[in-house]
Coordinates of C-alpha atoms and ligand atoms in Angstrom, one line a residue:
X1 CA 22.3 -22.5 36.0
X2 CA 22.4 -20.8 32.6
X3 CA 23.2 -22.7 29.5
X4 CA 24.5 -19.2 27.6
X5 CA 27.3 -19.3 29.9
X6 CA 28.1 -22.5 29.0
X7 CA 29.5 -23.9 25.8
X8 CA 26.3 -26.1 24.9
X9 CA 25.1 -22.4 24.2
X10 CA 28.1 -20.9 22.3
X11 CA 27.1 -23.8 19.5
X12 CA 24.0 -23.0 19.4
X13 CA 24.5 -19.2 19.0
X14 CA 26.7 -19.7 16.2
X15 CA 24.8 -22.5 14.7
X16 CA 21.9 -19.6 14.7
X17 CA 24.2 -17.3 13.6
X18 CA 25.2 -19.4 10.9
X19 CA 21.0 -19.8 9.6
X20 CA 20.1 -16.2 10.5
X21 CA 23.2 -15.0 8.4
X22 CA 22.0 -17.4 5.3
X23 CA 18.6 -16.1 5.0
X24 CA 19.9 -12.5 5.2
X25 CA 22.3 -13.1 2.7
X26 CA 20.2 -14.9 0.3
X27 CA 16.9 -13.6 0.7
X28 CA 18.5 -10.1 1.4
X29 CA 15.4 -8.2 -0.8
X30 CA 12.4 -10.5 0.7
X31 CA 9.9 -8.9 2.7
X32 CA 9.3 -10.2 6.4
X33 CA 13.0 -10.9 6.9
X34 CA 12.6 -7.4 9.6
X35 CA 10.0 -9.1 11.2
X36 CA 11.6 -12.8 11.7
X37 CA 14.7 -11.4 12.4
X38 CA 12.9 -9.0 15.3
X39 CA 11.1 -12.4 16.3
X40 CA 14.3 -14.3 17.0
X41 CA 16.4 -11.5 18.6
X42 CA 13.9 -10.8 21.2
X43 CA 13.4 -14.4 22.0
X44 CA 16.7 -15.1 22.7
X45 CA 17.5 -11.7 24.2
X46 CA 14.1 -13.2 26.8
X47 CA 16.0 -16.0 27.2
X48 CA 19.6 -14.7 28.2
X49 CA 17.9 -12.3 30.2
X50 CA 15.7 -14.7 32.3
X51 CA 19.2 -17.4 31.9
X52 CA 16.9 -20.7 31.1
X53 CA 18.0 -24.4 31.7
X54 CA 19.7 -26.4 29.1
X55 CA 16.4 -27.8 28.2
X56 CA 14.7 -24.9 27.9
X57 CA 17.6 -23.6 25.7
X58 CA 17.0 -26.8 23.8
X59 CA 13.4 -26.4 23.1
X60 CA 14.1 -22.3 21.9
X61 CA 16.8 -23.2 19.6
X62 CA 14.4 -26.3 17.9
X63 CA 11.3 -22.9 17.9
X64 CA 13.7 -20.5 16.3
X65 CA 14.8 -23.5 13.6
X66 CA 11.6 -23.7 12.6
X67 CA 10.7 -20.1 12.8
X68 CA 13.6 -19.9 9.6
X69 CA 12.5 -23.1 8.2
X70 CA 8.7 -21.7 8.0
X71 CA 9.8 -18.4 6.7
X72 CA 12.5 -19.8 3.8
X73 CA 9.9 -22.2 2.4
X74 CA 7.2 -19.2 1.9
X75 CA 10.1 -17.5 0.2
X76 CA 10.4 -19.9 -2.7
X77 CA 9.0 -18.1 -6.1
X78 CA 6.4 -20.2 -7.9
X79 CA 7.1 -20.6 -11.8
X80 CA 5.6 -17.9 -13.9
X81 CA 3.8 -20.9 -16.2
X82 CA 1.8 -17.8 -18.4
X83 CA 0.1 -17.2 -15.6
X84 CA -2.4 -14.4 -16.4
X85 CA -1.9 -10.8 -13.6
X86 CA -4.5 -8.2 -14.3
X87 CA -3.5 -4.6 -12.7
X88 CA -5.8 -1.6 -12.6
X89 CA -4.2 1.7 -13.0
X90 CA -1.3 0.6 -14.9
X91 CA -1.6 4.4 -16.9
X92 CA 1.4 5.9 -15.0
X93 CA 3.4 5.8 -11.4
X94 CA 3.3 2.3 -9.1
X95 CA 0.7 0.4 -11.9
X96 CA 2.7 1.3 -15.0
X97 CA 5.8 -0.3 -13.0
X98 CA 4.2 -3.2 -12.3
X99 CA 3.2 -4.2 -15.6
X100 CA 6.4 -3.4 -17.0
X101 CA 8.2 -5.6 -14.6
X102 CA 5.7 -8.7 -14.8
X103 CA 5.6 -8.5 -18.7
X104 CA 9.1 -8.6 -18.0
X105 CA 9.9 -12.3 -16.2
X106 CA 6.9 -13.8 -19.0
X107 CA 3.7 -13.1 -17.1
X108 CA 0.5 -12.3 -19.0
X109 CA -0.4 -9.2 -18.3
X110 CA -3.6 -6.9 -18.2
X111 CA -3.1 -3.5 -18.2
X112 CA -6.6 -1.7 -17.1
X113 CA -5.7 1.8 -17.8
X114 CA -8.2 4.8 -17.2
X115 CA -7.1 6.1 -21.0
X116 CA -6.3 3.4 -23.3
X117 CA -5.7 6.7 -26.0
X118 CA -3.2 8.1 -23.1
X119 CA 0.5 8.2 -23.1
X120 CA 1.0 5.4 -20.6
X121 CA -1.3 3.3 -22.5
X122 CA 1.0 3.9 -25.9
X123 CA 3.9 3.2 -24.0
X124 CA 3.2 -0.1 -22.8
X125 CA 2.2 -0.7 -26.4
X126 CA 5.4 0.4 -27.7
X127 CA 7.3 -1.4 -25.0
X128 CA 6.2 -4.5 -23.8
X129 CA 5.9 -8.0 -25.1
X130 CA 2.7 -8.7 -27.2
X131 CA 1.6 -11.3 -24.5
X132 CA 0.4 -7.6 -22.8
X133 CA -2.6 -6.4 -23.2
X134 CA -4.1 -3.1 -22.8
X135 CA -7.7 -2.8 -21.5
X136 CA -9.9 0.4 -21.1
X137 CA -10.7 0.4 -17.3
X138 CA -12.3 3.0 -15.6
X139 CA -12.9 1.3 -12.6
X140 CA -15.7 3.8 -11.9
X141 CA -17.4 2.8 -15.0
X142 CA -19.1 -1.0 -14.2
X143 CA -20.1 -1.5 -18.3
X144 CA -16.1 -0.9 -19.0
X145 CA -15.4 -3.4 -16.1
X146 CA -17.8 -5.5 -18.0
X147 CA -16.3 -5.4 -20.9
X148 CA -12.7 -6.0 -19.7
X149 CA -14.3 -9.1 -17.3
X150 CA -15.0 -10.4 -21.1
X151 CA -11.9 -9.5 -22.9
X152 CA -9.6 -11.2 -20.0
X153 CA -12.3 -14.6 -19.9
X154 CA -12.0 -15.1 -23.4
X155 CA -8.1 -14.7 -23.2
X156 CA -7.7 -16.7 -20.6
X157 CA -10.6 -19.4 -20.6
X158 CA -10.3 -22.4 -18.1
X159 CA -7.1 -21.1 -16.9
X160 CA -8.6 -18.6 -15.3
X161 CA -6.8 -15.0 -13.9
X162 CA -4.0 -15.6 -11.2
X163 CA -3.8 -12.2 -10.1
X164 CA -5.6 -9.3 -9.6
X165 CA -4.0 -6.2 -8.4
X166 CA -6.3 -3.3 -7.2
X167 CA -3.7 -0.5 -8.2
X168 CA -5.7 2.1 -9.5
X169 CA -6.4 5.2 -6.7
X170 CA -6.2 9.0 -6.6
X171 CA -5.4 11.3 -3.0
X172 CA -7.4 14.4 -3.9
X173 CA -6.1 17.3 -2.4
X174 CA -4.7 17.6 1.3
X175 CA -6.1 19.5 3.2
X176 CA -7.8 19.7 7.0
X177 CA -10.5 17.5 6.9
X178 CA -12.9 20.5 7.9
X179 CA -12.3 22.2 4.6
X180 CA -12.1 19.1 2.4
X181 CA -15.3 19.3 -0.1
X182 CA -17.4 16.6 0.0
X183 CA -17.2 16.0 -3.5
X184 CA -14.1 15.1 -3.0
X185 CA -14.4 12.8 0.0
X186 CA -17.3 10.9 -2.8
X187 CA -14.6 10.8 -5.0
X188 CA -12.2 9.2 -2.9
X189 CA -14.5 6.5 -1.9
X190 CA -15.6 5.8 -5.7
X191 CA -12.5 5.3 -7.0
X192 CA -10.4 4.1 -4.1
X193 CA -12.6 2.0 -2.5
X194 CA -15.9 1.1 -4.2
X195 CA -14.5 0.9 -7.6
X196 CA -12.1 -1.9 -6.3
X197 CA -14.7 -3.6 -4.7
X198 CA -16.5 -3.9 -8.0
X199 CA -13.4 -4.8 -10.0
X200 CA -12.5 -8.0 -7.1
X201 CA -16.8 -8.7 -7.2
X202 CA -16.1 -9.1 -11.1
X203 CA -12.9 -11.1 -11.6
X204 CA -13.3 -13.4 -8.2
X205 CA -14.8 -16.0 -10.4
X206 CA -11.8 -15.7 -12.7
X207 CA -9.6 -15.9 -9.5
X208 CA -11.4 -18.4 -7.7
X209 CA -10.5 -21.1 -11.2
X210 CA -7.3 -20.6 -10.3
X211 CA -6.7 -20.4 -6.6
X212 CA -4.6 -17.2 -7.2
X213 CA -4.1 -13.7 -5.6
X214 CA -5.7 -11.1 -4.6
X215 CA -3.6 -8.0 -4.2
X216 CA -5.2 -4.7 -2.9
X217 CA -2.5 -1.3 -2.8
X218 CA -4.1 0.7 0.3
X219 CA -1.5 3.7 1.8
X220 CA -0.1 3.5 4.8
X221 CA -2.4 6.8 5.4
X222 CA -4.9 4.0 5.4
X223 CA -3.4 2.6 8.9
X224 CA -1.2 5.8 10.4
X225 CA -3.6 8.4 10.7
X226 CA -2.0 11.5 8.6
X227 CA -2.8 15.2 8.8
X228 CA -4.6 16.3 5.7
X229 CA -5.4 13.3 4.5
X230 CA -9.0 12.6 6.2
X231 CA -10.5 11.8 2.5
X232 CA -7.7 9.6 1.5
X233 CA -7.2 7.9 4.1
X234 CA -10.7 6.9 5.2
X235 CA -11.2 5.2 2.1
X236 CA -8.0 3.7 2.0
X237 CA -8.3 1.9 5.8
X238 CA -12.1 1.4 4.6
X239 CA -10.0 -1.1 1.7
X240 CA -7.6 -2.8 4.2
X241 CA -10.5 -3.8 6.1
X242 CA -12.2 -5.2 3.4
X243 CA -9.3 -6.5 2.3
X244 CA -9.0 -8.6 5.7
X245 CA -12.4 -9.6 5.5
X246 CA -11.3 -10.8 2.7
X247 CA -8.3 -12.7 3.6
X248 CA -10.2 -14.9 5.6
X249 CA -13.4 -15.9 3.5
X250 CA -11.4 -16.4 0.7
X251 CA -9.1 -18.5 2.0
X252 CA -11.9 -21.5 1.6
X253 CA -11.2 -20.8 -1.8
X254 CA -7.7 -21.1 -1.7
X255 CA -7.0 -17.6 -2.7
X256 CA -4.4 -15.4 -0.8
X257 CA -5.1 -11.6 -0.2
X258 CA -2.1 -9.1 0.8
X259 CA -2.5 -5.5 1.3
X260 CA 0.6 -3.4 0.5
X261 CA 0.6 -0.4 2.0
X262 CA 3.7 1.9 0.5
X263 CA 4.4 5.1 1.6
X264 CA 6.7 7.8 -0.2
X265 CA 7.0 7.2 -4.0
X266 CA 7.5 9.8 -6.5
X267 CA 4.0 9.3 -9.0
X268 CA 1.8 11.4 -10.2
X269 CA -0.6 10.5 -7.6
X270 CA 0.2 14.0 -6.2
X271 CA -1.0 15.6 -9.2
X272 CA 0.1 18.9 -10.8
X273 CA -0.5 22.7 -10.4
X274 CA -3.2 22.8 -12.8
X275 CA -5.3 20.0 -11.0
X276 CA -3.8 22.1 -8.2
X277 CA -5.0 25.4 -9.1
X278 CA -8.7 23.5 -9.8
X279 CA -9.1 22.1 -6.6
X280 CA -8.3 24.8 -4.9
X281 CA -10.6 27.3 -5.9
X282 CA -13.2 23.9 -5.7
X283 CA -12.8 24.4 -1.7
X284 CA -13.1 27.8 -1.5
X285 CA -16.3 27.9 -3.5
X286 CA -17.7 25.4 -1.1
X287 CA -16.8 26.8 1.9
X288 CA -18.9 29.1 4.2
X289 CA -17.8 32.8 5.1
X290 CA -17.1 31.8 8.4
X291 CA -15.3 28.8 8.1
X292 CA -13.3 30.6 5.4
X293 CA -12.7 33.5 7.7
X294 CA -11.4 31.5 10.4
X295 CA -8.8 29.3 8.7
X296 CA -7.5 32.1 5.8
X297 CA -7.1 32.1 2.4
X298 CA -3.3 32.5 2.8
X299 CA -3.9 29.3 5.1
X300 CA -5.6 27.2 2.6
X301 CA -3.0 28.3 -0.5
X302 CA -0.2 27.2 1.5
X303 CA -1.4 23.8 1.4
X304 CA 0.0 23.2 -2.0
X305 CA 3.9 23.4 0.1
X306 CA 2.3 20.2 1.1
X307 CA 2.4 18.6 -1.6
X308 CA 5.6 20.1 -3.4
X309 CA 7.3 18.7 -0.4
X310 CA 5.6 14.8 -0.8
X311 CA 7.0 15.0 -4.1
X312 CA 10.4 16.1 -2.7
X313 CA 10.7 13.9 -0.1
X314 CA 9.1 10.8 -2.4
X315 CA 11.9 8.3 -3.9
X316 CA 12.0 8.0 -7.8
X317 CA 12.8 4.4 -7.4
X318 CA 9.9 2.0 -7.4
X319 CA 12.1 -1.1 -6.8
X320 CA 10.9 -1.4 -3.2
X321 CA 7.4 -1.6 -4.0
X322 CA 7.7 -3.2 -7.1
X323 CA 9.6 -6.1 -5.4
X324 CA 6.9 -6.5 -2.3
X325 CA 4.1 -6.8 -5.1
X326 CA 6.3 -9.5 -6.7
X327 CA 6.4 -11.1 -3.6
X328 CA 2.7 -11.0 -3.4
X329 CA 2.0 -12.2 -6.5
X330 CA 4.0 -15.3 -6.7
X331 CA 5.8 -16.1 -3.4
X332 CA 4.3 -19.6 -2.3
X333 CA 3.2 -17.9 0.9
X334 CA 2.2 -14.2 0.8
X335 CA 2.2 -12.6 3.3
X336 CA -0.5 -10.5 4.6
X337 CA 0.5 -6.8 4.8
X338 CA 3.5 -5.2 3.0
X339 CA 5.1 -1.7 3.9
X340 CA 7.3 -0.8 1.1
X341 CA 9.2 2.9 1.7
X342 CA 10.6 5.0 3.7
X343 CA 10.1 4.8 7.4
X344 CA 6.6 3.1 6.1
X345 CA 7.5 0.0 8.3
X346 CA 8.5 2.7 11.3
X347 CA 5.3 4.2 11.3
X348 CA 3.1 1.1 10.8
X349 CA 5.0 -0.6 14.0
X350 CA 4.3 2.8 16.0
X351 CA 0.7 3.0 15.3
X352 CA 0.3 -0.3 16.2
X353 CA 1.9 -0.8 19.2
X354 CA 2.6 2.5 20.5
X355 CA -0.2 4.3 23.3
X356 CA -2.6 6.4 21.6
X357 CA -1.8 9.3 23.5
X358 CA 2.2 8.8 23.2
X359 CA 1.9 8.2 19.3
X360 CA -0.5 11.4 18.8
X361 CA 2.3 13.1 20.8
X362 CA 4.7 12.3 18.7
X363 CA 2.6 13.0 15.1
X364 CA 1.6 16.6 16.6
X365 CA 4.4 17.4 17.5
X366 CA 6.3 16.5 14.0
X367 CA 3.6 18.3 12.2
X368 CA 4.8 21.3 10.1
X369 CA 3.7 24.8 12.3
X370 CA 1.6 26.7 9.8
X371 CA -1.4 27.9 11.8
X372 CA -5.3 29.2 10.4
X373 CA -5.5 32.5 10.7
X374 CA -8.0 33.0 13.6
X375 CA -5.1 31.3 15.4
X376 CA -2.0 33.1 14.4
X377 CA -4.1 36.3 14.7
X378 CA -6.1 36.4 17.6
X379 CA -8.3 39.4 17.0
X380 CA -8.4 38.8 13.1
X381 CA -11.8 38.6 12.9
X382 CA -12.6 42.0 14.9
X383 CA -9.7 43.8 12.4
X384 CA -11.6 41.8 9.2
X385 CA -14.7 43.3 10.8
Ligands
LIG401 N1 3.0 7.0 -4.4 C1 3.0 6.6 -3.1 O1 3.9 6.8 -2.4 C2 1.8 5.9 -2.6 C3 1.6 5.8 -1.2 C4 0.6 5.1 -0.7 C5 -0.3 4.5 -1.6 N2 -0.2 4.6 -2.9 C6 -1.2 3.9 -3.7 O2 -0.6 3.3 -4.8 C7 -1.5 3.2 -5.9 C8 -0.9 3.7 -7.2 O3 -0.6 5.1 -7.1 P1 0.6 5.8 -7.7 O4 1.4 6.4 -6.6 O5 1.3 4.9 -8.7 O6 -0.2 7.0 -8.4 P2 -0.6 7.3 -9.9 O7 0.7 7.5 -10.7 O8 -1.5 8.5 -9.9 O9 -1.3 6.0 -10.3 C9 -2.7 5.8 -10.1 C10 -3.3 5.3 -11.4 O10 -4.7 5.1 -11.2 C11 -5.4 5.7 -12.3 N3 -6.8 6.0 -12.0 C12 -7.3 7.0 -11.3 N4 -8.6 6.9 -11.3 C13 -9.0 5.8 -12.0 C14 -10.2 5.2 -12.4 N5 -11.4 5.8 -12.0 N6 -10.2 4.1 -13.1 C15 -9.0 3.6 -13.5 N7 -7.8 4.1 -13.2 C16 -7.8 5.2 -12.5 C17 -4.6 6.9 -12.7 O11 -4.8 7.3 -14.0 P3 -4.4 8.8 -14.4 O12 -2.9 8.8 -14.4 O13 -5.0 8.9 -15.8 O14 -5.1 9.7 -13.4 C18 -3.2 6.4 -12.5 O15 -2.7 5.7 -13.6 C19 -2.7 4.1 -5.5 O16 -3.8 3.2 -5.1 C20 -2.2 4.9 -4.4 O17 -3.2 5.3 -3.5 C21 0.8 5.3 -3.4
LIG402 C1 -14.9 7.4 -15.1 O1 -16.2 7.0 -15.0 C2 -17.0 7.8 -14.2 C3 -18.4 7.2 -14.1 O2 -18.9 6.7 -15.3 C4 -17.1 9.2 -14.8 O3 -17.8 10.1 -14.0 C5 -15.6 9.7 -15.0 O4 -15.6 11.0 -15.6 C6 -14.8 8.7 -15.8 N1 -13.4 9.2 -15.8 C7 -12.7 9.3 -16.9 C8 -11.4 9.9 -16.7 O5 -13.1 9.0 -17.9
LIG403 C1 -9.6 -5.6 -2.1 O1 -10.5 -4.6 -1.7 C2 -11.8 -4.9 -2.2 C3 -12.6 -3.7 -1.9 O2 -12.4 -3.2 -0.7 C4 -12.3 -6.1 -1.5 O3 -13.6 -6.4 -1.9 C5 -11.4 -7.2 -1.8 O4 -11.8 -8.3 -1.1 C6 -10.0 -6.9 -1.4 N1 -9.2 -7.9 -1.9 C7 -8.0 -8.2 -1.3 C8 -7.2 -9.2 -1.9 O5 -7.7 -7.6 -0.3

């Protein structure tokens, strides 16, 4: 006997219908809606396919009622109130958003900025409410995180800080991991991981006062495993493990930790032809005459396509992420990874549930053809001889 035959099930299709359609229309922009909506389609789509009892049919419709129910409530915005959002990095790109946008709806914001003499630092001057403040933050520096852990206590006092976004972060440049400098995998590490772990060490007692957020931006380089990005990305998924460590010893502390993990936006993260040019010559004064023999100078040059094309295929438009970070920030209940971007989500969901070996299949074979030269040459090194 199945109920979806019967009318019993046409009512409750529609009257799912009728909920589903809601949330889509009004929380169209809210992050998770993917993932509930995926949740409810395949559990009815189990249940037509297996044809359950009325009961059964009963006891799914009351599940997927309160799978929406659960998911609207988180969706409600708490009031902004002055609460106080600090956000590292806010110089230019994703960070320089931010603050513009929370400034924006009446949050109190602190802007850490790696150059508080620099262009983004006079812009958010210029442009923002005076509720803003600019703080000089390099968060590789600990006395200038010292110094802005004093500025934002005596701003804020008892109220203590609500948010604290971990924006700052730089990618270095991409190339095979092999010919990657070390200095440059140190670099990565200082800034994108262990100088957020000193900035959250610093402000959690600041956080913990007011049972806020904790918001770390990792890549989704620091989940999918990306060619070229060995330096990046290892420090990146060495900060979304922290930041789930995180996520569950804080919790006794009432503080909620997301990780966004965006993918694809037009910064300057991806630097320009001077830092270019610099880095460049930076791996081929560290490498050996073998290694540099095997691969190719040509080989190595042509890595700056790489990130010409990022920057081509990156969107201008920072409203995804910007919203997701919103989300995290004041949502009653964040959730625990974001994916803002194109095809982040895709890739995230493919790494994760895809077999190793089919998912390295696919990733080799989308990856651009452009070959060292001991293998587009066979002989090269007998002719170089
Ligand atoms: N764009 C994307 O698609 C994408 C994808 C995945 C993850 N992310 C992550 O998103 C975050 C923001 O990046 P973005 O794309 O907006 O790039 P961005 O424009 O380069 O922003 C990064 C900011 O961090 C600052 N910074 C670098 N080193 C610092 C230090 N030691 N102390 C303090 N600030 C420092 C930079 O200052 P300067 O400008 O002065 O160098 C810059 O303002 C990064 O963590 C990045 O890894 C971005
Ligand atoms: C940030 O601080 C580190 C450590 O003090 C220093 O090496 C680096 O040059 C500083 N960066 C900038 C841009 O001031
Ligand atoms: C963010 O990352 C830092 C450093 O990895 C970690 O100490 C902190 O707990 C993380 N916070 C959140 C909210 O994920």
């Amino acid at each position: 006997m199945s109920p979806f035959s019967s009318e019993t099930a046409c009512i409750f299709l529609a009257v799912l219908a009728v909920l589903g359609g809601t949330a889509l229309c009004k929380y169209n922009k809210c992050p998770g809606l993917v993932q509930l909506a995926i949740c409810l389609a395949s559990l009815w789509g189990g249940a037509c396919w297996l044809s359950l009892s009325l009961f059964w049919g009963l006891v799914l419709f009351s599940l997927s009622c309160l799978f929406v129910y659960t998911y609207l409530s988180g969706q409600e915005l708490l009031p902004v109130d002055e609460k106080a959002v600090l956000v590292t990095g806010g110089d230019s790109g994703i960070g320089h958003a931010l603050c513009k946008y929370l400034d924006k709806l009446g949050f109190t914001v602190f802007a850490g900025v790696l150059n508080e003499k620099g262009p983004g630092a006079e812009e958010l001057r210029k442009t923002c409410s005076p509720r803003l403040s600019v703080l000089q933050m390099n968060i590789t520096d600990p006395e200038q995180i010292k110094d802005a852990v004093s500025k934002v206590t005596e701003k804020v006092q008892d109220r203590g800080l609500w948010a604290l976004v971990n924006n700052a972060g730089v990618l270095g440049f991409p190339t095979d991991g092999e010919l990657i400098p070390m200095t440059e995998y140190r670099r990565c590490m200082t800034v994108n991981f262990f100088g957020a772990v000193e900035v959250t060490k610093a402000f959690l007692p600041l956080l913990r006062k007011s049972k806020g957020r904790l918001v770390n931006i990792s890549s989704i380089g620091g989940w999918v495993p990306m060619e070229k990005l060995a330096a990046y990305g290892s420090s990146k998924a060495a900060l979304t493990m922290f930041s789930s460590v995180m996520r569950h010893e804080l919790s006794k502390w009432g503080i909620k930790v997301s990780v966004i993990q965006p993918g694809g936006f037009r910064t300057s993260i991806a630097g320009t032809s001077d830092m270019w040019d610099k880095m460049e010559k930076d791996i081929m004064d560290h490498l050996s005459a073998e290694v540099k023999e095997d691969y190719g100078q040509e080989y190595i040059q042509v890595q700056r396509k790489f990130l010409t094309f990022i920057n081509e295929q990156a969107n201008p438009d920072f409203t995804p992420v910007v919203q997701d970070l919103m989300h995290a920030v004041s949502a009653k209940s964040p959730l625990a990874f974001y994916a803002p971007g194109k095809f982040a989500y895709l890739w995230f969901c493919l790494a994760s549930f895809l077999p190793t070996g089919v998912f390295d299949y696919i990733r080799i074979s989308n990856m651009k053809k452009c070959m060292p030269r001991a293998l587009r040459v066979p002989n090269s090194k007998n002719k170089a001889t």
